[in-house]
Short mmCIF file of C-alpha atoms in Angstrom, two decimals:
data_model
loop_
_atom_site.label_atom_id
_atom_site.label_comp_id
_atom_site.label_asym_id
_atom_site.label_seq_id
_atom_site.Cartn_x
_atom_site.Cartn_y
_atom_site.Cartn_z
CA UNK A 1 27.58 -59.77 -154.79
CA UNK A 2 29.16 -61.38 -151.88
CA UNK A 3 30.96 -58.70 -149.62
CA UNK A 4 31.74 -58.31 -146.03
CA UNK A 5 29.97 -55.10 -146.19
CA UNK A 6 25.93 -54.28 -146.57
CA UNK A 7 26.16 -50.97 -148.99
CA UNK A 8 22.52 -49.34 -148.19
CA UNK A 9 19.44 -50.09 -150.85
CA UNK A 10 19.89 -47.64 -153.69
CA UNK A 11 22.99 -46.57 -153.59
CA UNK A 12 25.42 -46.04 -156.53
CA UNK A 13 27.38 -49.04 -156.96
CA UNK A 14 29.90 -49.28 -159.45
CA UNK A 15 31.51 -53.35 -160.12
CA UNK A 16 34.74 -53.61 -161.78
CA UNK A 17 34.51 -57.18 -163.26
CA UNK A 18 37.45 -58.32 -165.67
CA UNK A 19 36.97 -58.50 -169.49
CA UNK A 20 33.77 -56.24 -169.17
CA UNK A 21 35.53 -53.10 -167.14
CA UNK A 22 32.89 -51.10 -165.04
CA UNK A 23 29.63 -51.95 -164.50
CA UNK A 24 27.40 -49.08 -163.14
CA UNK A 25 24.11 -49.87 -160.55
CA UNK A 26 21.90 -49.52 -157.51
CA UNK A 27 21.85 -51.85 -154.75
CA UNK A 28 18.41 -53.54 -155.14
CA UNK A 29 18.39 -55.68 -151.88
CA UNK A 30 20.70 -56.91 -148.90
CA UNK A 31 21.03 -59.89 -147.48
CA UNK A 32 23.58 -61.55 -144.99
CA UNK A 33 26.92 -61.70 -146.44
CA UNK A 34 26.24 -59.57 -149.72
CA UNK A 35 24.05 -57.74 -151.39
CA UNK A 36 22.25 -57.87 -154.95
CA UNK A 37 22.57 -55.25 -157.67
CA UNK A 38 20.15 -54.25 -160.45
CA UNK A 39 22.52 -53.65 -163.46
CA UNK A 40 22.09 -50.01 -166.09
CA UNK A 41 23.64 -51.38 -168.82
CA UNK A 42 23.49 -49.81 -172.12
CA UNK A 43 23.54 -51.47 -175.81
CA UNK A 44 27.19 -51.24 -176.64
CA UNK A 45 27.47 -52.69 -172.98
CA UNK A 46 25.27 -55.12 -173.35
CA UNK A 47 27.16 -56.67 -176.61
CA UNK A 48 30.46 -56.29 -175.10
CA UNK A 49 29.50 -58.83 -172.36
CA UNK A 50 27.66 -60.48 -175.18
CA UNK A 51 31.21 -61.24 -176.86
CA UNK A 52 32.94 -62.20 -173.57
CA UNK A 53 30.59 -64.94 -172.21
CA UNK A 54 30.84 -66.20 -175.92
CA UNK A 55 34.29 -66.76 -175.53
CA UNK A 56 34.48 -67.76 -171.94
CA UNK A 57 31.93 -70.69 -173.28
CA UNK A 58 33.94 -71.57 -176.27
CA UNK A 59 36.18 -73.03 -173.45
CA UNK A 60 39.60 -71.35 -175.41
CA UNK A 61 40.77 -68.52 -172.78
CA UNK A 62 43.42 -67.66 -174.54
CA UNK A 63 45.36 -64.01 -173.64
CA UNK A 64 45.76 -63.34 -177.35
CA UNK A 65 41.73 -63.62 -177.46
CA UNK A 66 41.30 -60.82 -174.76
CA UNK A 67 38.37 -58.04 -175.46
CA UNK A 68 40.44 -55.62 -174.97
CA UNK A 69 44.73 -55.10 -175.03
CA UNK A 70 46.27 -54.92 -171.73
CA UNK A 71 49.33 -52.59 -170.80
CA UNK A 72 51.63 -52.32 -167.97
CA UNK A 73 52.17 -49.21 -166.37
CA UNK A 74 55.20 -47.00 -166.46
CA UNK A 75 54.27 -46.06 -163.04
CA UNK A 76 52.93 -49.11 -161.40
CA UNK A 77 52.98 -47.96 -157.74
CA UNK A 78 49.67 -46.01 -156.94
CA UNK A 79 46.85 -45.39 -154.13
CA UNK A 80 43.45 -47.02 -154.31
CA UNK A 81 41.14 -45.05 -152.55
CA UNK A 82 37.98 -46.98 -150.97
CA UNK A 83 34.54 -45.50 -150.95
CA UNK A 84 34.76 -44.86 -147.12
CA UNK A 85 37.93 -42.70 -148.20
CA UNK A 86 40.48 -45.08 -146.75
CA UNK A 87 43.65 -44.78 -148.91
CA UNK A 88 45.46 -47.51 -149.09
CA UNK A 89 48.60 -48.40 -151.23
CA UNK A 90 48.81 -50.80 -154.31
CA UNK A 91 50.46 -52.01 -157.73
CA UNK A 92 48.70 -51.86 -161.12
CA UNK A 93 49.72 -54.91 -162.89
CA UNK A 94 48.27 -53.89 -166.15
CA UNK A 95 45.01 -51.64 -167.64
CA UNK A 96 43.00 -51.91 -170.78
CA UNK A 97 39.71 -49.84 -172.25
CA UNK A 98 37.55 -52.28 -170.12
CA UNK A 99 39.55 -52.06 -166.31
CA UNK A 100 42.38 -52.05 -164.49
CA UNK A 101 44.06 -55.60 -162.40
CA UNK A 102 45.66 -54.67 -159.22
CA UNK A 103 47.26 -56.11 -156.00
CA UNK A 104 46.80 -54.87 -152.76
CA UNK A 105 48.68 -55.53 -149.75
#
């Protein structure tokens, strides 16, 4: 992962990566402008992201074709808390089973 941050070696990290929703780890390594992540990933995991880079190579990225359905909000203005506990304001554009898109300021 790049990042503008060095997280320490084996801590929790959890990546948020759209179409596949959360995906929990520990930081294996740093290195100088990121750091790498070894992946716990169970089956039904596993075959979700299975699906997606199926269709992200079949080259049709249709919205219809999404994993999951997407929703708006009825309340789109919300806090995102960072893990340093920095609270910050933002807008959740929409959420489904597998994550959430949102803009920051």
């Amino acid at each position: 992962m790049r990042a503008p941050f060095s997280p320490r070696v084996g801590e929790r990290v959890i990546s948020y990566i759209d179409h596949l929703g959360g995906l929990d780890g520990m930081v294996a390594r740093t290195f100088d402008g990121g750091f790498a992540v070894e992946f716990k990933i169970s089956a039904p995991k596993r075959e979700l992201i299975t699906n997606v880079l199926t269709w992200y190579g079949s080259g049709d990225h249709n919205v219809e074709d999404q994993v999951h359905v997407r929703s708006a909000p009825r309340h789109p203005s919300q806090n995102l808390i960072l893990p340093t506990g920095t609270v910050g304001d933002c807008r959740v554009i929409d959420v489904s089973l597998s994550g959430a898109s949102v803009a920051i300021r």
